[in-house]
């Protein structure tokens, strides 16, 4: 290995001579079997008594403080002559390098790539995924400087990024750290497809074996990529990279400046419901290329990497993106009308069955996103900026269409945000209200107070009727007994007890473990069938363990609709309702008369 190391630093010497004014990053990934890499960063001449070096404490796209610096060891600093410099750790993601005279500073450290689930960094013998927020340190003094990145990788690896390719393979350049931190790198053994759409170039890079169909993915992503013009006037990129990980269980996705990373378990691509999850996620992250990466709420316009930034508008960034994701796929012909309506019905059903919808406003949910933990308390007393933001966006879209005689929709709001508040500007609540007032000719202060700043209970029948639609559980709606609980995935331990539901009123809570009903043992597999033996209003005795103490309670069962909520056309739909439908989705009325 010694000769290889000498080659690595020899390259670095040539590299330094060619770009003395640039921040230079190098990462050696040639021994990936233990998920370790060596990083070197060279900062140009610093003229202060100390140089502050940071690693972000959160990554873009995930509004939560993360232990990103925990994977760093052997942090050292050296001056231009190679002499060591004193380093003091001053925060979880901050080091102070002492300087006695102006000098360039070379920082070296080891990184452990084991955060695939968080989509921050992952290194193994087949690839490395590198999100700069968890890999490359920066100095505030040089945050806006040009930079270069070079990778030393095993033979046979290929490297991809939304950044511009550099002077040789496995190298990239960026105008500043903000571009680097929003342009992850995928390097390794992967499959790649390239295609064009609307004059832009695209790459699909897939790592990992799985039951995906590359031809189908390429075809649908191409169709999706051509539809953005139905909302925005232009594309803010010339090249875009769809990165996909077929994993052993990790899932999730993150938007970036002109790329995205999407993760699904390797055998979760073939079935239609699984594929819809993939292509819907791809659409969501693609939309973020505009909504978040080109315009975002004030305070977040210039990222503060060392601390969270609170905003009451994160619902607009995330929920509105969720709202548009299936619309683009519908326009592109990637999903069917039935699949589109099924998604909306599912979201409405979840909202109707979420007690927290009457407890927390979407504005407050946006402000608490950084500390949101999910779970039983959140479901009973809060809302989610994605799901609730979707439905608020739907209500706002319908209100705009109605108030403007179908002349303007929620798409126009985002078109204006893109036109008038592109980075480095940021927008606030007053700016969004101003756009709404300008489009509609009336104030949205009252609407905002009722729907955004207050917990909002939607009148879905009235709302959907505007587009000639209604909610339905079937021609003959039936009810069934409801205990008001959600079980763990494979056990009788309660993961959720619905606030004011039957079990809640009897004193059960999340964490309790049910063992019997009316003195007879129940199993996780047979629990739902056992409840079907009873009628709404009937009393049952539930035996359960509470903190390992066997407890019995009498529960009066309540009722819930039987079957799955659906969206159906109203009878006798008018021409005006059909026109509303088309203005909303951009397609003709799809139902037979």
Coordinates of C-alpha atoms in Angstrom, one line a residue:
X1 CA 0.0 0.0 0.0
X2 CA 2.9 2.4 0.5
X3 CA 3.5 3.1 -3.2
X4 CA -0.3 3.7 -3.6
X5 CA -0.2 6.3 -0.8
X6 CA 2.7 8.1 -2.4
X7 CA 0.8 8.2 -5.7
X8 CA -2.1 9.7 -3.9
X9 CA -0.1 12.6 -2.4
X10 CA 1.8 13.0 -5.6
X11 CA -1.5 13.7 -7.4
X12 CA -2.3 16.1 -4.6
X13 CA 0.9 18.0 -5.2
X14 CA 0.1 18.5 -8.9
X15 CA -3.5 19.3 -7.9
X16 CA -2.4 22.0 -5.5
X17 CA -0.1 23.7 -8.0
X18 CA -2.9 23.9 -10.5
X19 CA -5.4 25.6 -8.2
X20 CA -3.8 27.4 -5.3
X21 CA -6.9 29.6 -4.8
X22 CA -9.4 26.7 -4.6
X23 CA -10.4 24.6 -1.6
X24 CA -9.2 21.1 -2.4
X25 CA -10.9 17.9 -1.2
X26 CA -9.5 14.4 -1.6
X27 CA -10.9 11.2 -0.3
X28 CA -9.2 7.8 -0.5
X29 CA -11.7 5.0 -0.8
X30 CA -9.3 2.2 -1.9
X31 CA -9.8 0.2 1.3
X32 CA -13.6 0.1 1.6
X33 CA -13.9 -3.3 3.3
X34 CA -14.1 -1.8 6.8
X35 CA -16.3 1.1 5.7
X36 CA -13.4 3.6 6.2
X37 CA -11.9 6.3 4.1
X38 CA -9.2 9.0 4.5
X39 CA -10.1 12.6 3.8
X40 CA -7.8 15.5 3.1
X41 CA -8.9 19.1 2.8
X42 CA -6.6 22.0 1.8
X43 CA -7.8 25.5 2.6
X44 CA -6.0 28.5 0.9
X45 CA -3.9 30.9 3.0
X46 CA -5.7 32.0 6.2
X47 CA -4.8 35.3 7.7
X48 CA -6.5 35.0 11.1
X49 CA -5.3 33.8 14.5
X50 CA -7.3 30.6 14.1
X51 CA -9.2 28.8 11.4
X52 CA -12.7 27.5 12.2
X53 CA -13.5 24.1 10.6
X54 CA -17.0 22.7 10.7
X55 CA -19.0 19.6 9.7
X56 CA -22.7 20.3 9.5
X57 CA -24.9 19.1 12.3
X58 CA -27.8 18.4 9.9
X59 CA -28.1 17.6 6.2
X60 CA -30.3 19.3 3.6
X61 CA -33.6 17.6 3.1
X62 CA -33.8 16.2 6.7
X63 CA -34.8 18.9 9.2
X64 CA -33.3 17.2 12.2
X65 CA -30.0 17.5 14.0
X66 CA -27.9 14.4 13.4
X67 CA -24.6 13.1 14.9
X68 CA -22.8 13.5 11.7
X69 CA -19.4 14.2 13.2
X70 CA -19.5 11.0 15.3
X71 CA -17.9 9.1 12.4
X72 CA -14.8 11.3 12.3
X73 CA -11.5 10.2 13.9
X74 CA -7.8 11.1 13.7
X75 CA -8.6 14.8 13.0
X76 CA -5.3 16.6 12.4
X77 CA -4.2 19.9 10.8
X78 CA -0.9 21.0 9.2
X79 CA 0.6 24.2 7.8
X80 CA 2.0 24.8 4.3
X81 CA 5.3 23.2 5.4
X82 CA 3.7 20.1 6.8
X83 CA 4.2 21.1 10.4
X84 CA 1.4 20.1 12.8
X85 CA -1.0 22.7 14.0
X86 CA -2.8 22.7 17.4
X87 CA -6.5 21.7 17.1
X88 CA -9.2 22.3 19.7
X89 CA -12.7 20.7 19.5
X90 CA -15.1 23.5 20.4
X91 CA -18.5 21.9 19.4
X92 CA -19.8 18.6 18.1
X93 CA -19.2 19.7 14.6
X94 CA -16.5 22.3 15.1
X95 CA -12.7 22.5 15.4
X96 CA -10.5 25.5 15.9
X97 CA -7.0 25.3 14.2
X98 CA -4.5 27.6 15.9
X99 CA -2.3 29.7 13.5
X100 CA 0.8 31.7 14.3
X101 CA 1.2 33.2 10.8
X102 CA -0.7 33.2 7.5
X103 CA -0.6 29.8 5.9
X104 CA -2.6 27.3 3.9
X105 CA -4.1 24.6 6.2
X106 CA -4.3 20.9 5.4
X107 CA -6.8 19.0 7.4
X108 CA -6.9 15.2 7.5
X109 CA -9.2 12.8 9.2
X110 CA -10.7 9.3 8.9
X111 CA -14.4 8.9 8.1
X112 CA -16.6 5.9 8.9
X113 CA -19.3 5.3 6.2
X114 CA -22.1 3.6 8.0
X115 CA -25.1 6.0 7.6
X116 CA -26.9 4.6 4.6
X117 CA -30.3 4.8 6.3
X118 CA -29.8 8.5 6.8
X119 CA -28.5 8.9 3.3
X120 CA -25.4 10.7 4.5
X121 CA -22.5 8.3 3.9
X122 CA -22.0 4.6 3.1
X123 CA -18.9 2.8 2.1
X124 CA -18.5 -0.9 1.3
X125 CA -16.7 -3.1 -1.2
X126 CA -19.2 -2.3 -4.0
X127 CA -19.7 1.5 -3.7
X128 CA -19.5 4.7 -1.7
X129 CA -22.3 7.2 -1.3
X130 CA -21.0 10.6 -0.2
X131 CA -23.2 13.4 1.0
X132 CA -20.8 16.2 1.8
X133 CA -22.7 17.2 4.9
X134 CA -21.5 14.0 6.5
X135 CA -18.2 13.7 4.8
X136 CA -16.4 16.9 3.9
X137 CA -15.7 19.7 6.5
X138 CA -15.7 23.3 5.5
X139 CA -14.5 26.6 6.9
X140 CA -16.9 29.6 7.0
X141 CA -14.0 31.7 5.8
X142 CA -13.9 29.8 2.6
X143 CA -17.5 28.7 2.2
X144 CA -18.0 30.7 -0.9
X145 CA -14.7 29.8 -2.6
X146 CA -14.3 27.5 -5.6
X147 CA -13.5 23.9 -4.8
X148 CA -12.3 20.7 -6.3
X149 CA -13.0 17.1 -5.3
X150 CA -10.9 14.1 -6.2
X151 CA -11.6 10.5 -5.4
X152 CA -9.2 7.6 -5.2
X153 CA -11.3 4.5 -5.8
X154 CA -10.9 0.8 -6.4
X155 CA -10.4 -0.3 -10.0
X156 CA -13.6 -0.7 -12.0
X157 CA -15.6 1.9 -10.1
X158 CA -17.4 4.7 -11.8
X159 CA -18.3 8.1 -10.2
X160 CA -21.4 10.2 -10.7
X161 CA -22.6 13.5 -9.3
X162 CA -24.7 16.5 -10.1
X163 CA -21.5 18.6 -9.9
X164 CA -19.5 19.3 -13.0
X165 CA -16.9 16.7 -13.8
X166 CA -13.3 17.7 -13.3
X167 CA -9.9 17.4 -15.0
X168 CA -9.8 13.6 -14.9
X169 CA -12.1 10.6 -13.9
X170 CA -13.4 10.6 -10.4
X171 CA -13.0 14.4 -10.0
X172 CA -15.6 17.2 -9.7
X173 CA -15.6 21.0 -9.3
X174 CA -18.1 23.3 -7.7
X175 CA -18.3 27.1 -7.2
X176 CA -18.7 26.9 -3.4
X177 CA -19.4 24.6 -0.5
X178 CA -23.2 25.0 -0.8
X179 CA -23.1 23.4 -4.2
X180 CA -20.9 20.6 -2.9
X181 CA -23.2 19.9 0.1
X182 CA -26.2 19.7 -2.3
X183 CA -24.5 17.4 -4.9
X184 CA -23.9 14.0 -3.4
X185 CA -21.5 11.6 -5.1
X186 CA -22.3 8.0 -6.0
X187 CA -19.1 6.0 -6.9
X188 CA -18.8 2.2 -7.3
X189 CA -20.2 -0.6 -9.3
X190 CA -23.6 0.4 -10.7
X191 CA -25.8 0.4 -13.7
X192 CA -26.4 3.6 -15.6
X193 CA -28.8 4.8 -18.2
X194 CA -28.8 8.2 -19.9
X195 CA -31.6 9.9 -21.7
X196 CA -32.8 13.4 -22.8
X197 CA -36.1 15.2 -22.1
X198 CA -37.1 18.8 -23.0
X199 CA -33.5 19.6 -24.0
X200 CA -32.0 18.5 -20.7
X201 CA -29.7 15.5 -20.1
X202 CA -30.5 12.9 -17.4
X203 CA -28.7 10.0 -15.8
X204 CA -30.2 7.1 -14.0
X205 CA -27.6 5.4 -11.7
X206 CA -28.7 2.3 -9.8
X207 CA -26.5 0.6 -7.1
X208 CA -27.4 -2.9 -5.8
X209 CA -29.2 -5.9 -7.1
X210 CA -33.0 -6.1 -7.0
X211 CA -36.2 -6.8 -8.9
X212 CA -36.3 -3.5 -10.6
X213 CA -36.8 -3.1 -14.4
X214 CA -34.3 -0.5 -15.7
X215 CA -36.2 -0.1 -19.0
X216 CA -39.4 0.8 -17.2
X217 CA -37.6 3.1 -14.8
X218 CA -35.9 4.9 -17.6
X219 CA -39.2 5.2 -19.7
X220 CA -41.2 6.6 -16.7
X221 CA -38.5 8.9 -15.5
X222 CA -38.1 10.3 -19.0
X223 CA -41.9 11.0 -19.1
X224 CA -41.8 12.6 -15.7
X225 CA -38.9 14.8 -16.5
X226 CA -40.7 16.4 -19.4
X227 CA -43.7 17.5 -17.4
X228 CA -42.3 20.2 -15.0
X229 CA -43.3 22.9 -17.5
X230 CA -46.9 22.5 -16.5
X231 CA -45.9 24.3 -13.2
X232 CA -42.7 26.3 -13.9
X233 CA -41.5 28.3 -16.8
X234 CA -38.1 26.7 -17.2
X235 CA -35.6 24.2 -15.9
X236 CA -32.9 25.4 -13.5
X237 CA -30.4 22.7 -14.6
X238 CA -28.9 21.3 -17.8
X239 CA -28.2 17.9 -16.3
X240 CA -30.0 15.9 -13.6
X241 CA -29.0 12.6 -11.9
X242 CA -31.5 10.1 -10.5
X243 CA -29.5 8.0 -8.0
X244 CA -31.2 4.8 -6.8
X245 CA -30.1 2.4 -4.1
X246 CA -31.6 -1.1 -4.0
X247 CA -30.8 -1.9 -0.4
X248 CA -31.0 -4.7 2.2
X249 CA -33.8 -2.8 4.0
X250 CA -33.0 0.9 4.2
X251 CA -35.4 3.3 2.5
X252 CA -36.1 7.0 2.0
X253 CA -35.1 9.7 -0.4
X254 CA -33.5 13.2 -0.4
X255 CA -33.6 16.0 -2.9
X256 CA -30.5 17.8 -4.0
X257 CA -29.6 20.7 -6.3
X258 CA -29.8 18.8 -9.6
X259 CA -29.9 15.2 -8.4
X260 CA -31.7 12.9 -5.9
X261 CA -31.0 9.8 -4.0
X262 CA -33.9 7.2 -3.6
X263 CA -33.6 4.1 -1.5
X264 CA -35.9 1.1 -1.4
X265 CA -35.4 -2.5 -0.3
X266 CA -34.0 -4.5 -3.2
X267 CA -37.1 -6.5 -3.8
X268 CA -39.6 -3.6 -3.4
X269 CA -39.7 -2.6 -7.1
X270 CA -41.7 -5.1 -9.0
X271 CA -45.2 -5.1 -7.5
X272 CA -47.3 -2.2 -8.7
X273 CA -47.9 -0.8 -5.2
X274 CA -44.1 -0.9 -4.6
X275 CA -43.3 0.6 -8.0
X276 CA -45.8 3.4 -7.4
X277 CA -43.9 4.2 -4.2
X278 CA -40.7 4.4 -6.1
X279 CA -41.9 6.5 -9.0
X280 CA -44.0 8.7 -6.7
X281 CA -40.9 9.4 -4.6
X282 CA -38.9 10.1 -7.7
X283 CA -41.5 12.7 -8.7
X284 CA -41.5 14.2 -5.2
X285 CA -37.7 14.7 -5.2
X286 CA -37.7 16.0 -8.8
X287 CA -40.3 18.7 -7.8
X288 CA -38.0 19.7 -5.0
X289 CA -35.5 20.8 -7.7
X290 CA -37.8 23.9 -7.9
X291 CA -39.7 23.9 -4.6
X292 CA -36.8 24.1 -2.0
X293 CA -33.7 24.1 -4.2
X294 CA -34.7 27.2 -6.1
X295 CA -37.1 28.9 -3.7
X296 CA -37.6 28.3 0.0
X297 CA -38.7 30.0 3.2
X298 CA -36.7 32.9 4.5
X299 CA -34.3 31.8 7.2
X300 CA -33.5 28.7 5.1
X301 CA -32.5 30.7 2.0
X302 CA -28.9 30.5 3.1
X303 CA -28.5 27.3 5.1
X304 CA -27.1 27.5 8.7
X305 CA -25.3 24.2 8.8
X306 CA -24.5 24.4 12.5
X307 CA -28.0 24.9 13.9
X308 CA -31.6 24.5 13.0
X309 CA -33.7 27.2 11.4
X310 CA -37.4 27.4 12.4
X311 CA -40.0 28.2 9.8
X312 CA -43.8 28.1 9.8
X313 CA -43.8 27.3 6.0
X314 CA -42.1 23.9 5.8
X315 CA -45.5 22.5 5.0
X316 CA -45.4 24.4 1.7
X317 CA -41.9 23.0 1.0
X318 CA -42.8 19.4 1.7
X319 CA -46.6 19.1 1.7
X320 CA -47.1 21.0 -1.5
X321 CA -44.4 18.9 -3.1
X322 CA -46.3 15.8 -2.1
X323 CA -49.5 17.4 -3.5
X324 CA -47.9 17.9 -7.0
X325 CA -46.0 14.6 -7.2
X326 CA -48.8 12.4 -8.5
X327 CA -50.3 15.3 -10.6
X328 CA -47.1 15.3 -12.7
X329 CA -47.2 11.5 -13.0
X330 CA -50.8 11.6 -14.1
X331 CA -50.0 14.3 -16.7
X332 CA -47.1 12.2 -17.9
X333 CA -49.3 9.1 -18.3
X334 CA -47.1 7.2 -15.8
X335 CA -50.0 6.5 -13.4
X336 CA -53.7 6.0 -14.1
X337 CA -56.6 8.2 -13.0
X338 CA -57.7 5.4 -10.6
X339 CA -54.3 5.3 -9.0
X340 CA -54.3 9.0 -8.6
X341 CA -57.7 9.1 -6.9
X342 CA -56.7 6.1 -4.7
X343 CA -53.8 8.1 -3.3
X344 CA -55.9 11.1 -2.4
X345 CA -58.6 8.9 -0.8
X346 CA -55.9 7.2 1.3
X347 CA -54.6 10.6 2.5
X348 CA -58.1 11.9 3.3
X349 CA -58.8 8.6 5.2
X350 CA -55.6 9.0 7.2
X351 CA -56.5 12.6 8.1
X352 CA -60.0 11.7 9.2
X353 CA -58.6 9.0 11.5
X354 CA -55.8 11.2 12.9
X355 CA -57.0 12.8 16.2
X356 CA -54.1 15.3 16.1
X357 CA -55.7 17.0 13.1
X358 CA -58.0 18.9 15.6
X359 CA -55.1 19.7 17.9
X360 CA -52.2 21.2 16.0
X361 CA -52.0 23.7 13.1
X362 CA -49.9 23.0 10.1
X363 CA -47.9 26.2 10.9
X364 CA -47.0 24.9 14.3
X365 CA -46.2 21.5 12.9
X366 CA -43.8 23.2 10.5
X367 CA -42.1 25.0 13.4
X368 CA -41.7 21.7 15.4
X369 CA -40.4 19.6 12.5
X370 CA -36.9 19.7 13.9
X371 CA -37.9 17.9 17.1
X372 CA -40.8 15.8 15.8
X373 CA -40.5 12.2 16.9
X374 CA -43.7 10.7 15.4
X375 CA -45.4 7.9 17.3
X376 CA -48.5 7.7 19.5
X377 CA -48.4 11.2 21.0
X378 CA -47.8 12.9 17.6
X379 CA -50.7 11.0 16.0
X380 CA -53.0 12.0 18.9
X381 CA -51.9 15.6 19.3
X382 CA -50.2 16.7 16.1
X383 CA -50.1 16.6 12.3
X384 CA -47.4 15.8 9.7
X385 CA -46.2 18.5 7.3
X386 CA -46.2 16.1 4.4
X387 CA -49.7 14.6 4.7
X388 CA -51.5 17.6 6.2
X389 CA -49.5 19.9 3.9
X390 CA -50.8 17.9 1.0
X391 CA -54.4 18.4 2.0
X392 CA -54.0 22.1 2.9
X393 CA -52.5 22.5 -0.6
X394 CA -55.5 20.7 -2.1
X395 CA -57.9 23.1 -0.2
X396 CA -55.9 26.1 -1.3
X397 CA -55.9 25.0 -4.9
X398 CA -59.6 24.5 -4.9
X399 CA -60.3 27.8 -3.3
X400 CA -58.1 29.6 -5.8
X401 CA -59.8 27.9 -8.7
X402 CA -63.3 28.7 -7.3
X403 CA -62.4 32.3 -6.4
X404 CA -60.8 33.1 -9.8
X405 CA -63.4 31.4 -12.0
X406 CA -60.8 28.7 -13.0
X407 CA -58.3 31.3 -14.2
X408 CA -55.7 30.6 -11.5
X409 CA -54.7 27.6 -9.5
X410 CA -52.1 26.6 -6.9
X411 CA -49.6 26.0 -9.8
X412 CA -49.6 29.7 -10.4
X413 CA -48.5 30.3 -6.8
X414 CA -45.5 28.2 -7.2
X415 CA -44.8 29.6 -10.6
X416 CA -44.7 33.1 -9.0
X417 CA -42.5 31.9 -6.1
X418 CA -40.0 30.6 -8.6
X419 CA -40.1 33.8 -10.6
X420 CA -40.0 36.3 -7.8
X421 CA -38.2 34.6 -4.9
X422 CA -35.5 32.5 -6.3
X423 CA -32.4 32.1 -4.2
X424 CA -30.6 33.9 -2.6
X425 CA -34.0 35.5 -1.8
X426 CA -36.3 33.8 0.6
X427 CA -40.1 34.2 1.0
X428 CA -42.2 34.7 4.1
X429 CA -45.9 34.3 5.0
X430 CA -46.7 37.8 3.9
X431 CA -45.1 37.1 0.5
X432 CA -47.3 34.0 -0.1
X433 CA -50.4 35.9 1.0
X434 CA -49.4 38.7 -1.3
X435 CA -49.3 36.3 -4.3
X436 CA -52.6 34.8 -3.3
X437 CA -54.2 38.2 -3.0
X438 CA -52.7 39.3 -6.4
X439 CA -54.1 36.2 -8.1
X440 CA -57.5 36.3 -6.6
X441 CA -58.1 39.9 -6.0
X442 CA -59.0 39.4 -2.3
X443 CA -57.2 39.0 1.0
X444 CA -56.3 35.6 2.3
X445 CA -55.8 36.6 5.9
X446 CA -58.9 35.0 7.2
X447 CA -58.4 31.8 5.1
X448 CA -54.8 31.6 6.4
X449 CA -55.9 31.9 10.0
X450 CA -58.5 29.2 9.6
X451 CA -56.5 26.7 7.6
X452 CA -52.8 27.4 8.4
X453 CA -52.5 29.1 11.7
X454 CA -55.3 27.0 13.3
X455 CA -56.1 23.3 13.5
X456 CA -58.2 22.7 10.4
X457 CA -61.1 20.2 10.0
X458 CA -61.9 19.9 6.3
X459 CA -65.3 19.6 4.8
X460 CA -64.3 17.1 2.2
X461 CA -67.7 16.4 0.7
X462 CA -68.2 20.1 0.0
X463 CA -64.6 20.5 -1.3
X464 CA -64.6 17.5 -3.6
X465 CA -68.1 18.3 -5.0
X466 CA -66.6 21.3 -6.8
X467 CA -64.8 18.8 -9.0
X468 CA -67.8 16.5 -9.3
X469 CA -66.4 14.0 -6.8
X470 CA -67.5 12.4 -3.6
X471 CA -66.2 10.1 -0.8
X472 CA -67.6 6.6 -0.6
X473 CA -67.3 3.4 1.3
X474 CA -69.4 1.6 -1.2
X475 CA -73.1 1.6 -2.2
X476 CA -74.2 0.1 1.1
X477 CA -72.0 1.5 3.7
X478 CA -71.5 -0.8 6.7
X479 CA -69.8 -0.4 10.0
X480 CA -67.8 -2.7 12.3
X481 CA -66.6 -2.8 15.8
X482 CA -63.6 -0.6 16.6
X483 CA -61.3 -0.8 19.6
X484 CA -59.3 2.2 18.5
X485 CA -55.8 0.7 18.7
X486 CA -53.0 -0.1 16.4
X487 CA -50.8 -3.1 17.0
X488 CA -47.1 -3.5 16.5
X489 CA -46.0 -5.2 13.3
X490 CA -45.8 -8.7 14.7
X491 CA -47.1 -8.5 18.3
X492 CA -50.1 -7.5 20.4
X493 CA -48.2 -4.6 22.0
X494 CA -50.0 -1.4 21.2
X495 CA -48.1 1.1 19.1
X496 CA -51.0 3.6 19.1
X497 CA -54.2 4.1 21.1
X498 CA -56.5 6.6 19.4
X499 CA -57.3 9.6 21.5
X500 CA -61.0 9.5 22.7
X501 CA -61.4 6.0 21.2
X502 CA -62.8 3.0 22.9
X503 CA -59.5 1.7 24.4
X504 CA -58.4 5.3 25.3
X505 CA -61.6 5.8 27.4
X506 CA -61.0 2.5 29.2
X507 CA -57.5 3.5 30.2
X508 CA -55.2 1.6 27.8
X509 CA -52.2 3.3 26.3
X510 CA -49.4 2.8 23.9
X511 CA -47.0 0.1 25.1
X512 CA -49.7 -2.1 26.7
X513 CA -49.7 -5.7 25.5
X514 CA -53.1 -7.3 25.0
X515 CA -53.2 -11.0 25.8
X516 CA -56.9 -11.9 26.0
X517 CA -60.5 -10.8 25.1
X518 CA -63.3 -12.0 27.4
X519 CA -60.8 -14.4 29.0
X520 CA -59.7 -16.1 25.8
X521 CA -56.2 -15.7 24.4
X522 CA -55.7 -13.7 21.3
X523 CA -52.9 -13.7 18.8
X524 CA -51.5 -10.9 16.6
X525 CA -52.5 -12.7 13.4
X526 CA -56.1 -13.3 14.7
X527 CA -56.7 -10.1 16.5
X528 CA -58.7 -8.3 13.8
X529 CA -60.8 -11.4 13.1
X530 CA -61.6 -11.7 16.8
X531 CA -62.9 -8.2 17.0
X532 CA -65.3 -9.1 14.1
X533 CA -67.1 -11.4 16.5
X534 CA -68.5 -8.3 18.3
X535 CA -70.8 -5.5 17.4
X536 CA -70.4 -1.7 17.9
X537 CA -71.7 -0.7 21.4
X538 CA -70.9 -4.2 22.8
X539 CA -68.9 -4.5 26.0
X540 CA -65.8 -6.7 26.1
X541 CA -63.2 -7.4 28.8
X542 CA -59.7 -6.8 27.6
X543 CA -56.8 -8.4 29.5
X544 CA -53.4 -6.8 29.0
X545 CA -50.0 -6.2 30.6
X546 CA -49.3 -2.7 31.7
X547 CA -45.7 -2.3 32.9
X548 CA -45.6 -6.2 33.3
X549 CA -48.7 -6.1 35.6
X550 CA -51.7 -8.0 34.3
X551 CA -54.7 -5.7 34.1
X552 CA -58.3 -6.1 33.0
X553 CA -60.6 -3.4 31.7
X554 CA -64.1 -3.3 30.4
X555 CA -64.3 -1.6 27.0
X556 CA -67.3 -0.4 25.1
X557 CA -66.6 -1.0 21.4
X558 CA -67.2 1.9 19.0
X559 CA -67.8 1.8 15.3
X560 CA -65.9 2.6 12.2
X561 CA -66.8 2.4 8.5
X562 CA -66.1 -1.1 7.0
X563 CA -64.0 -1.2 3.9
X564 CA -61.7 1.3 2.1
X565 CA -62.5 4.9 1.5
X566 CA -62.8 5.7 -2.2
X567 CA -63.3 8.8 -4.4
X568 CA -66.1 8.4 -6.9
X569 CA -67.9 10.7 -9.4
X570 CA -71.2 12.3 -8.2
X571 CA -74.3 11.5 -10.0
X572 CA -75.5 14.0 -12.6
X573 CA -72.2 15.9 -12.8
X574 CA -72.6 19.3 -14.4
X575 CA -70.4 20.9 -17.2
X576 CA -69.1 23.4 -14.7
X577 CA -67.9 20.6 -12.4
X578 CA -66.2 18.9 -15.3
X579 CA -64.6 22.2 -16.2
X580 CA -63.4 22.6 -12.6
X581 CA -61.9 19.0 -12.8
X582 CA -60.0 19.8 -16.0
X583 CA -58.7 23.1 -14.6
X584 CA -57.5 21.3 -11.5
X585 CA -55.7 18.3 -13.1
X586 CA -55.3 19.4 -16.8
X587 CA -57.1 16.3 -18.1
X588 CA -60.6 15.7 -19.4
X589 CA -63.4 14.2 -17.2
X590 CA -62.4 10.5 -17.2
X591 CA -65.7 9.0 -16.1
X592 CA -68.4 7.6 -18.4
X593 CA -71.7 9.4 -18.1

